[in-house]
mmCIF file of C-alpha atoms and ligand atoms in Angstrom:
data_model
loop_
_atom_site.group_PDB
_atom_site.id
_atom_site.type_symbol
_atom_site.label_atom_id
_atom_site.label_comp_id
_atom_site.label_asym_id
_atom_site.label_seq_id
_atom_site.Cartn_x
_atom_site.Cartn_y
_atom_site.Cartn_z
ATOM 1 C CA UNK A 1 -20.898 -2.746 -1.535
ATOM 2 C CA UNK A 2 -17.863 -4.019 -3.415
ATOM 3 C CA UNK A 3 -15.404 -3.129 -0.663
ATOM 4 C CA UNK A 4 -15.470 -4.980 2.654
ATOM 5 C CA UNK A 5 -13.802 -3.797 5.823
ATOM 6 C CA UNK A 6 -13.347 -6.113 8.791
ATOM 7 C CA UNK A 7 -11.194 -6.333 11.890
ATOM 8 C CA UNK A 8 -9.018 -9.174 13.105
ATOM 9 C CA UNK A 9 -7.752 -8.138 16.530
ATOM 10 C CA UNK A 10 -5.665 -5.022 16.035
ATOM 11 C CA UNK A 11 -5.530 -5.418 12.253
ATOM 12 C CA UNK A 12 -8.036 -3.993 9.756
ATOM 13 C CA UNK A 13 -8.612 -5.888 6.516
ATOM 14 C CA UNK A 14 -9.877 -4.139 3.396
ATOM 15 C CA UNK A 15 -11.032 -6.522 0.689
ATOM 16 C CA UNK A 16 -12.051 -5.622 -2.874
ATOM 17 C CA UNK A 17 -15.040 -7.846 -3.534
ATOM 18 C CA UNK A 18 -15.922 -7.860 -7.197
ATOM 19 C CA UNK A 19 -14.403 -11.173 -8.273
ATOM 20 C CA UNK A 20 -16.638 -11.502 -11.353
ATOM 21 C CA UNK A 21 -14.723 -8.553 -12.863
ATOM 22 C CA UNK A 22 -11.395 -9.536 -11.249
ATOM 23 C CA UNK A 23 -11.934 -6.752 -8.673
ATOM 24 C CA UNK A 24 -11.584 -4.064 -11.366
ATOM 25 C CA UNK A 25 -11.661 -0.510 -10.013
ATOM 26 C CA UNK A 26 -14.902 1.154 -11.033
ATOM 27 C CA UNK A 27 -15.188 4.778 -9.941
ATOM 28 C CA UNK A 28 -17.711 3.584 -7.345
ATOM 29 C CA UNK A 29 -15.187 1.112 -5.908
ATOM 30 C CA UNK A 30 -12.609 3.889 -5.743
ATOM 31 C CA UNK A 31 -15.095 5.971 -3.717
ATOM 32 C CA UNK A 32 -15.772 2.987 -1.446
ATOM 33 C CA UNK A 33 -12.029 2.425 -0.897
ATOM 34 C CA UNK A 34 -11.754 6.097 0.066
ATOM 35 C CA UNK A 35 -14.583 5.770 2.627
ATOM 36 C CA UNK A 36 -13.101 2.562 4.033
ATOM 37 C CA UNK A 37 -9.731 4.274 4.493
ATOM 38 C CA UNK A 38 -11.503 7.131 6.316
ATOM 39 C CA UNK A 39 -13.105 4.498 8.589
ATOM 40 C CA UNK A 40 -9.721 2.890 9.259
ATOM 41 C CA UNK A 41 -8.221 6.285 10.116
ATOM 42 C CA UNK A 42 -10.919 6.681 12.790
ATOM 43 C CA UNK A 43 -10.238 3.251 14.384
ATOM 44 C CA UNK A 44 -8.111 4.008 17.414
ATOM 45 C CA UNK A 45 -7.478 0.325 18.237
ATOM 46 C CA UNK A 46 -6.121 -0.704 14.833
ATOM 47 C CA UNK A 47 -2.337 -0.913 14.267
ATOM 48 C CA UNK A 48 -2.056 -2.089 10.634
ATOM 49 C CA UNK A 49 -4.167 -2.399 7.500
ATOM 50 C CA UNK A 50 -4.127 -5.351 5.099
ATOM 51 C CA UNK A 51 -5.458 -4.786 1.566
ATOM 52 C CA UNK A 52 -6.476 -7.719 -0.605
ATOM 53 C CA UNK A 53 -8.839 -8.922 -3.324
ATOM 54 C CA UNK A 54 -11.642 -11.520 -3.190
ATOM 55 C CA UNK A 55 -11.412 -14.691 -5.261
ATOM 56 C CA UNK A 56 -8.439 -16.806 -6.242
ATOM 57 C CA UNK A 57 -7.501 -15.072 -9.501
ATOM 58 C CA UNK A 58 -6.972 -11.400 -8.890
ATOM 59 C CA UNK A 59 -5.862 -8.797 -6.415
ATOM 60 C CA UNK A 60 -7.236 -6.208 -8.834
ATOM 61 C CA UNK A 61 -7.216 -6.158 -12.659
ATOM 62 C CA UNK A 62 -6.948 -2.366 -12.776
ATOM 63 C CA UNK A 63 -9.277 0.432 -13.722
ATOM 64 C CA UNK A 64 -12.634 -0.713 -15.077
ATOM 65 C CA UNK A 65 -11.811 -0.438 -18.774
ATOM 66 C CA UNK A 66 -15.481 -0.473 -19.770
ATOM 67 C CA UNK A 67 -16.072 2.660 -17.677
ATOM 68 C CA UNK A 68 -13.085 4.539 -19.061
ATOM 69 C CA UNK A 69 -14.471 4.840 -22.591
ATOM 70 C CA UNK A 70 -16.481 7.743 -24.011
ATOM 71 C CA UNK A 71 -15.758 10.186 -21.235
ATOM 72 C CA UNK A 72 -14.921 13.825 -21.728
ATOM 73 C CA UNK A 73 -11.386 15.034 -21.121
ATOM 74 C CA UNK A 74 -12.432 16.792 -17.934
ATOM 75 C CA UNK A 75 -14.228 13.656 -16.689
ATOM 76 C CA UNK A 76 -11.038 11.652 -17.335
ATOM 77 C CA UNK A 77 -8.987 14.201 -15.418
ATOM 78 C CA UNK A 78 -11.429 14.088 -12.494
ATOM 79 C CA UNK A 79 -11.255 10.276 -12.609
ATOM 80 C CA UNK A 80 -7.453 10.298 -12.445
ATOM 81 C CA UNK A 81 -7.581 12.809 -9.584
ATOM 82 C CA UNK A 82 -10.075 10.616 -7.698
ATOM 83 C CA UNK A 83 -7.796 7.568 -7.953
ATOM 84 C CA UNK A 84 -4.745 9.610 -7.004
ATOM 85 C CA UNK A 85 -6.518 11.177 -4.016
ATOM 86 C CA UNK A 86 -7.774 7.852 -2.688
ATOM 87 C CA UNK A 87 -4.373 6.176 -3.040
ATOM 88 C CA UNK A 88 -2.613 9.192 -1.494
ATOM 89 C CA UNK A 89 -4.966 8.851 1.471
ATOM 90 C CA UNK A 90 -3.878 5.227 1.830
ATOM 91 C CA UNK A 91 -0.220 6.237 1.567
ATOM 92 C CA UNK A 92 -0.748 8.902 4.251
ATOM 93 C CA UNK A 93 -2.564 6.703 6.794
ATOM 94 C CA UNK A 94 -0.860 6.980 10.183
ATOM 95 C CA UNK A 95 -0.682 3.171 10.374
ATOM 96 C CA UNK A 96 1.238 1.008 7.902
ATOM 97 C CA UNK A 97 -0.581 -0.951 5.194
ATOM 98 C CA UNK A 98 0.320 -4.264 3.560
ATOM 99 C CA UNK A 99 -0.980 -5.273 0.109
ATOM 100 C CA UNK A 100 -1.597 -9.021 -0.100
ATOM 101 C CA UNK A 101 -1.323 -9.597 -3.843
ATOM 102 C CA UNK A 102 -3.146 -12.852 -4.447
ATOM 103 C CA UNK A 103 -3.181 -12.896 -8.276
ATOM 104 C CA UNK A 104 -3.312 -10.314 -11.056
ATOM 105 C CA UNK A 105 -2.317 -6.781 -10.030
ATOM 106 C CA UNK A 106 -2.608 -4.801 -13.234
ATOM 107 C CA UNK A 107 -2.767 -1.074 -13.871
ATOM 108 C CA UNK A 108 -4.731 0.594 -11.087
ATOM 109 C CA UNK A 109 -4.436 -2.678 -9.128
ATOM 110 C CA UNK A 110 -0.640 -2.495 -9.207
ATOM 111 C CA UNK A 111 -0.921 1.192 -8.283
ATOM 112 C CA UNK A 112 -3.119 0.281 -5.294
ATOM 113 C CA UNK A 113 -0.414 -2.141 -4.131
ATOM 114 C CA UNK A 114 2.246 0.534 -4.687
ATOM 115 C CA UNK A 115 0.352 2.964 -2.443
ATOM 116 C CA UNK A 116 0.599 0.483 0.450
ATOM 117 C CA UNK A 117 3.590 0.617 2.791
ATOM 118 C CA UNK A 118 4.523 -3.037 2.090
ATOM 119 C CA UNK A 119 3.626 -5.729 -0.456
ATOM 120 C CA UNK A 120 3.463 -9.514 -0.038
ATOM 121 C CA UNK A 121 2.741 -11.704 -3.063
ATOM 122 C CA UNK A 122 1.414 -15.226 -3.532
ATOM 123 C CA UNK A 123 3.430 -17.375 -5.942
ATOM 124 C CA UNK A 124 0.667 -16.822 -8.528
ATOM 125 C CA UNK A 125 0.852 -13.032 -8.353
ATOM 126 C CA UNK A 126 1.433 -11.198 -11.629
ATOM 127 C CA UNK A 127 2.093 -7.479 -11.751
ATOM 128 C CA UNK A 128 1.900 -5.160 -14.717
ATOM 129 C CA UNK A 129 1.203 -1.623 -15.842
ATOM 130 C CA UNK A 130 -0.372 -2.481 -19.213
ATOM 131 C CA UNK A 131 -1.858 0.979 -19.841
ATOM 132 C CA UNK A 132 0.459 1.520 -22.817
ATOM 133 C CA UNK A 133 -1.311 -1.365 -24.601
ATOM 134 C CA UNK A 134 -4.554 0.625 -24.315
ATOM 135 C CA UNK A 135 -2.928 3.807 -25.606
ATOM 136 C CA UNK A 136 -2.825 5.180 -22.052
ATOM 137 C CA UNK A 137 -0.284 5.705 -19.317
ATOM 138 C CA UNK A 138 -0.711 4.926 -15.594
ATOM 139 C CA UNK A 139 -3.002 7.471 -13.955
ATOM 140 C CA UNK A 140 -3.258 6.486 -10.309
ATOM 141 C CA UNK A 141 0.317 7.164 -9.187
ATOM 142 C CA UNK A 142 2.241 4.414 -11.014
ATOM 143 C CA UNK A 143 4.624 6.742 -12.873
ATOM 144 C CA UNK A 144 5.606 8.313 -9.540
ATOM 145 C CA UNK A 145 5.625 5.459 -7.022
ATOM 146 C CA UNK A 146 7.126 2.685 -9.177
ATOM 147 C CA UNK A 147 10.426 4.502 -9.966
ATOM 148 C CA UNK A 148 10.728 5.539 -6.315
ATOM 149 C CA UNK A 149 10.444 1.880 -5.327
ATOM 150 C CA UNK A 150 12.499 0.045 -7.974
ATOM 151 C CA UNK A 151 14.435 2.786 -9.792
ATOM 152 C CA UNK A 152 13.820 4.721 -13.005
ATOM 153 C CA UNK A 153 15.329 2.263 -15.502
ATOM 154 C CA UNK A 154 13.300 -0.735 -14.377
ATOM 155 C CA UNK A 155 10.142 1.330 -13.907
ATOM 156 C CA UNK A 156 10.356 2.830 -17.395
ATOM 157 C CA UNK A 157 10.910 -0.581 -18.943
ATOM 158 C CA UNK A 158 7.841 -2.016 -17.186
ATOM 159 C CA UNK A 159 5.689 1.026 -18.052
ATOM 160 C CA UNK A 160 6.863 1.409 -21.678
ATOM 161 C CA UNK A 161 6.600 -2.294 -22.570
ATOM 162 C CA UNK A 162 3.501 -3.033 -20.474
ATOM 163 C CA UNK A 163 5.028 -6.454 -19.756
ATOM 164 C CA UNK A 164 4.089 -8.766 -16.901
ATOM 165 C CA UNK A 165 6.282 -9.223 -13.820
ATOM 166 C CA UNK A 166 5.882 -12.538 -12.003
ATOM 167 C CA UNK A 167 6.193 -12.982 -8.246
ATOM 168 C CA UNK A 168 9.800 -14.207 -8.308
ATOM 169 C CA UNK A 169 10.973 -11.219 -10.369
ATOM 170 C CA UNK A 170 8.863 -8.834 -8.274
ATOM 171 C CA UNK A 171 10.723 -9.962 -5.175
ATOM 172 C CA UNK A 172 14.114 -9.799 -6.887
ATOM 173 C CA UNK A 173 13.647 -6.183 -8.026
ATOM 174 C CA UNK A 174 12.144 -5.022 -4.729
ATOM 175 C CA UNK A 175 8.601 -4.578 -5.996
ATOM 176 C CA UNK A 176 7.390 -6.891 -3.213
ATOM 177 C CA UNK A 177 8.851 -7.500 0.239
ATOM 178 C CA UNK A 178 8.358 -11.262 0.059
ATOM 179 C CA UNK A 179 6.696 -14.081 -1.868
ATOM 180 C CA UNK A 180 4.533 -16.301 0.321
ATOM 181 C CA UNK A 181 4.207 -20.053 -0.198
ATOM 182 C CA UNK A 182 1.338 -20.824 2.195
ATOM 183 C CA UNK A 183 -1.771 -18.919 3.221
ATOM 184 C CA UNK A 184 -1.349 -15.278 2.192
ATOM 185 C CA UNK A 185 -3.736 -13.843 4.799
ATOM 186 C CA UNK A 186 -2.008 -15.730 7.624
ATOM 187 C CA UNK A 187 1.355 -14.555 6.323
ATOM 188 C CA UNK A 188 0.055 -10.993 6.093
ATOM 189 C CA UNK A 189 -1.135 -11.014 9.693
ATOM 190 C CA UNK A 190 2.180 -12.504 10.867
ATOM 191 C CA UNK A 191 4.093 -9.904 8.821
ATOM 192 C CA UNK A 192 2.084 -7.056 10.369
ATOM 193 C CA UNK A 193 2.612 -8.437 13.869
ATOM 194 C CA UNK A 194 6.361 -8.083 13.365
ATOM 195 C CA UNK A 195 5.941 -4.311 13.759
ATOM 196 C CA UNK A 196 2.531 -3.684 15.382
ATOM 197 C CA UNK A 197 3.890 -4.308 18.900
ATOM 198 C CA UNK A 198 6.192 -1.305 18.643
ATOM 199 C CA UNK A 199 5.304 2.256 19.623
ATOM 200 C CA UNK A 200 2.892 3.786 17.081
ATOM 201 C CA UNK A 201 4.466 7.271 17.347
ATOM 202 C CA UNK A 202 7.930 5.799 16.635
ATOM 203 C CA UNK A 203 6.577 3.784 13.685
ATOM 204 C CA UNK A 204 4.897 6.892 12.281
ATOM 205 C CA UNK A 205 8.026 9.038 12.690
ATOM 206 C CA UNK A 206 10.106 6.376 10.930
ATOM 207 C CA UNK A 207 7.703 6.192 7.963
ATOM 208 C CA UNK A 208 7.477 9.953 7.766
ATOM 209 C CA UNK A 209 11.272 10.373 7.727
ATOM 210 C CA UNK A 210 11.775 7.672 5.080
ATOM 211 C CA UNK A 211 9.017 9.109 2.863
ATOM 212 C CA UNK A 212 10.686 12.529 2.984
ATOM 213 C CA UNK A 213 13.939 10.961 1.722
ATOM 214 C CA UNK A 214 12.440 10.916 -1.784
ATOM 215 C CA UNK A 215 11.463 14.554 -1.715
ATOM 216 C CA UNK A 216 14.264 16.418 0.017
ATOM 217 C CA UNK A 217 17.946 17.145 -0.619
ATOM 218 C CA UNK A 218 20.135 15.120 1.767
ATOM 219 C CA UNK A 219 20.939 18.020 4.108
ATOM 220 C CA UNK A 220 17.246 18.836 4.594
ATOM 221 C CA UNK A 221 16.317 15.175 4.942
ATOM 222 C CA UNK A 222 18.923 14.788 7.672
ATOM 223 C CA UNK A 223 17.425 17.782 9.450
ATOM 224 C CA UNK A 224 13.980 16.116 9.321
ATOM 225 C CA UNK A 225 15.551 12.941 10.700
ATOM 226 C CA UNK A 226 17.227 14.850 13.533
ATOM 227 C CA UNK A 227 13.923 16.557 14.438
ATOM 228 C CA UNK A 228 11.826 13.389 14.294
ATOM 229 C CA UNK A 229 14.370 11.249 16.160
ATOM 230 C CA UNK A 230 14.516 13.943 18.865
ATOM 231 C CA UNK A 231 10.720 13.890 19.022
ATOM 232 C CA UNK A 232 10.787 10.091 19.371
ATOM 233 C CA UNK A 233 13.363 10.434 22.150
ATOM 234 C CA UNK A 234 10.894 12.577 24.110
ATOM 235 C CA UNK A 235 8.121 9.949 24.168
ATOM 236 C CA UNK A 236 7.373 7.840 27.228
ATOM 237 C CA UNK A 237 7.742 4.821 24.963
ATOM 238 C CA UNK A 238 11.377 5.705 24.306
ATOM 239 C CA UNK A 239 11.976 5.939 28.044
ATOM 240 C CA UNK A 240 10.244 2.563 28.495
ATOM 241 C CA UNK A 241 12.216 0.971 25.643
ATOM 242 C CA UNK A 242 15.577 2.054 27.014
ATOM 243 C CA UNK A 243 14.624 1.178 30.622
ATOM 244 C CA UNK A 244 13.476 -2.284 29.501
ATOM 245 C CA UNK A 245 16.834 -2.812 27.791
ATOM 246 C CA UNK A 246 18.748 -2.000 30.954
ATOM 247 C CA UNK A 247 16.410 -4.102 33.111
ATOM 248 C CA UNK A 248 16.697 -7.015 30.644
ATOM 249 C CA UNK A 249 12.921 -7.307 30.113
ATOM 250 C CA UNK A 250 10.470 -6.823 27.245
ATOM 251 C CA UNK A 251 9.254 -3.233 26.824
ATOM 252 C CA UNK A 252 5.580 -2.394 27.212
ATOM 253 C CA UNK A 253 4.821 0.390 24.798
ATOM 254 C CA UNK A 254 1.685 2.499 25.329
ATOM 255 C CA UNK A 255 1.878 4.780 22.303
ATOM 256 C CA UNK A 256 2.698 7.672 24.605
HETATM 257 N N1 DAK B 1 -11.992 -3.748 -16.360
HETATM 258 C C1 DAK B 1 -13.239 -4.274 -16.514
HETATM 259 N N2 DAK B 1 -13.476 -5.609 -16.549
HETATM 260 C C2 DAK B 1 -12.427 -6.454 -16.410
HETATM 261 C C3 DAK B 1 -11.105 -5.961 -16.235
HETATM 262 C C4 DAK B 1 -10.899 -4.541 -16.212
HETATM 263 N N3 DAK B 1 -9.704 -3.998 -16.002
HETATM 264 N N4 DAK B 1 -10.283 -7.040 -16.153
HETATM 265 C C5 DAK B 1 -11.067 -8.134 -16.261
HETATM 266 N N5 DAK B 1 -12.353 -7.789 -16.412
HETATM 267 C C6 DAK B 1 -13.509 -8.661 -16.554
HETATM 268 C C7 DAK B 1 -13.524 -9.304 -17.941
HETATM 269 O O1 DAK B 1 -14.120 -8.437 -18.880
HETATM 270 C C8 DAK B 1 -14.364 -10.556 -17.677
HETATM 271 O O2 DAK B 1 -15.722 -10.187 -17.624
HETATM 272 P P1 DAK B 1 -16.843 -10.981 -18.457
HETATM 273 O O3 DAK B 1 -16.405 -10.929 -19.868
HETATM 274 O O4 DAK B 1 -16.803 -12.375 -17.871
HETATM 275 O O5 DAK B 1 -18.109 -10.235 -18.174
HETATM 276 C C9 DAK B 1 -13.950 -10.961 -16.277
HETATM 277 O O6 DAK B 1 -13.381 -9.788 -15.684
HETATM 278 C C10 DAK B 1 -12.885 -12.062 -16.260
HETATM 279 O O7 DAK B 1 -11.798 -11.622 -17.054
HETATM 280 P P2 DAK B 1 -11.170 -12.531 -18.219
HETATM 281 O O8 DAK B 1 -12.209 -13.442 -18.817
HETATM 282 O O9 DAK B 1 -10.451 -11.618 -19.149
HETATM 283 O O10 DAK B 1 -10.151 -13.431 -17.390
HETATM 284 P P3 DAK B 1 -8.803 -14.093 -17.916
HETATM 285 O O11 DAK B 1 -8.346 -14.988 -16.823
HETATM 286 O O12 DAK B 1 -8.980 -14.681 -19.274
HETATM 287 O O13 DAK B 1 -7.773 -12.889 -18.073
HETATM 288 C C11 DAK B 1 -6.651 -10.856 -17.359
HETATM 289 C C12 DAK B 1 -7.344 -12.171 -16.923
HETATM 290 C C13 DAK B 1 -6.346 -10.081 -16.058
HETATM 291 C C14 DAK B 1 -5.312 -11.208 -18.042
HETATM 292 C C15 DAK B 1 -7.558 -10.055 -18.313
HETATM 293 O O14 DAK B 1 -8.858 -9.990 -17.720
HETATM 294 C C16 DAK B 1 -7.069 -8.681 -18.596
HETATM 295 O O15 DAK B 1 -6.131 -8.506 -19.376
HETATM 296 N N6 DAK B 1 -7.717 -7.689 -17.978
HETATM 297 C C17 DAK B 1 -7.438 -6.291 -18.225
HETATM 298 C C18 DAK B 1 -6.151 -5.852 -17.554
HETATM 299 C C19 DAK B 1 -5.930 -4.394 -17.824
HETATM 300 O O16 DAK B 1 -5.580 -4.025 -18.936
HETATM 301 N N7 DAK B 1 -6.280 -3.576 -16.848
HETATM 302 C C20 DAK B 1 -6.405 -2.153 -16.979
HETATM 303 C C21 DAK B 1 -5.059 -1.499 -16.891
HETATM 304 S S1 DAK B 1 -5.209 0.170 -17.298
HETATM 305 C C22 DAK B 1 -7.177 7.075 -15.948
HETATM 306 C C23 DAK B 1 -6.069 6.721 -16.709
HETATM 307 C C24 DAK B 1 -5.490 5.487 -16.523
HETATM 308 C C25 DAK B 1 -5.990 4.619 -15.599
HETATM 309 C C26 DAK B 1 -7.070 4.993 -14.844
HETATM 310 C C27 DAK B 1 -7.660 6.197 -15.015
HETATM 311 N N8 DAK B 1 -7.855 8.313 -16.166
HETATM 312 C C28 DAK B 1 -7.285 9.331 -16.975
HETATM 313 C C29 DAK B 1 -9.138 8.507 -15.524
HETATM 314 C C30 DAK B 1 -5.443 3.302 -15.425
HETATM 315 C C31 DAK B 1 -5.941 2.343 -16.148
HETATM 316 C C32 DAK B 1 -5.642 0.943 -15.897
HETATM 317 O O17 DAK B 1 -5.701 0.397 -14.816
#
């Protein structure tokens, strides 16, 4: 297995483990990521997912280039659909995910990070969508998620030049939430714990509403927000949160 899944308390950790090929995404690894995400979705005691790569050089160097050659058009299309489906599954997980980008995140590797809810980078992290240099374009969601995250102009420049983006620039343009100086895993766990103590239904409603902002006209998006915030208001956790405020104590959320 080239994908490892472990648990650290209430956090699941998915690790690509193919360091000899810089954790490149073979079609088999894509399948394994899909199964691991299914496993995470079934874990009722997990409140966040961290995604990272084994070794000290790479998060993931992208699609396995050696595997991409000499395939029929239909096989290529199926391959792109597989990557898109797996990353969409990650995007749609009811719990938030954090990519811990510990080195190169190229092509499909950058797209894996983009499919996570948040991204933290080590100082050595380097992002890029170099597909254009291979005569290709991103095929696992990069043309759709990158402009949504950093805007069309910047996304097009990165995709059309295939240039590298270092950690400092990635933070400046909003590609990552933060650059970490010390231990990335420790920082990732601490980052996740900043939200895992809140009510899971409220966290899910918030993510759902924000995701819809990209798809809907403002008036419809506001309607979704009104519906979801009303739904949140009806939870026992909302009652507990407001009672705790009045009683000047910490709330105890039960995901109810
Ligand atoms: N695929 C396969 N093997 C890879 C790899 C990759 N993407 N990246 C690295 N490796 C392997 C190298 O071949 C080498 O293996 P050996 O030669 O030792 O057997 C080993 O990992 C170590 O790599 P290097 O020796 O090259 O290490 P360096 O430190 O010198 O360089 C590097 C690191 C990350 C700068 C370099 O390895 C590199 O440029 N890698 C390729 C980056 C890249 O171009 N990635 C692919 C992006 S394109 C689709 C359409 C599109 C896509 C997918 C599907 N369909 C329509 C189905 C998307 C494609 C992409 O992701």
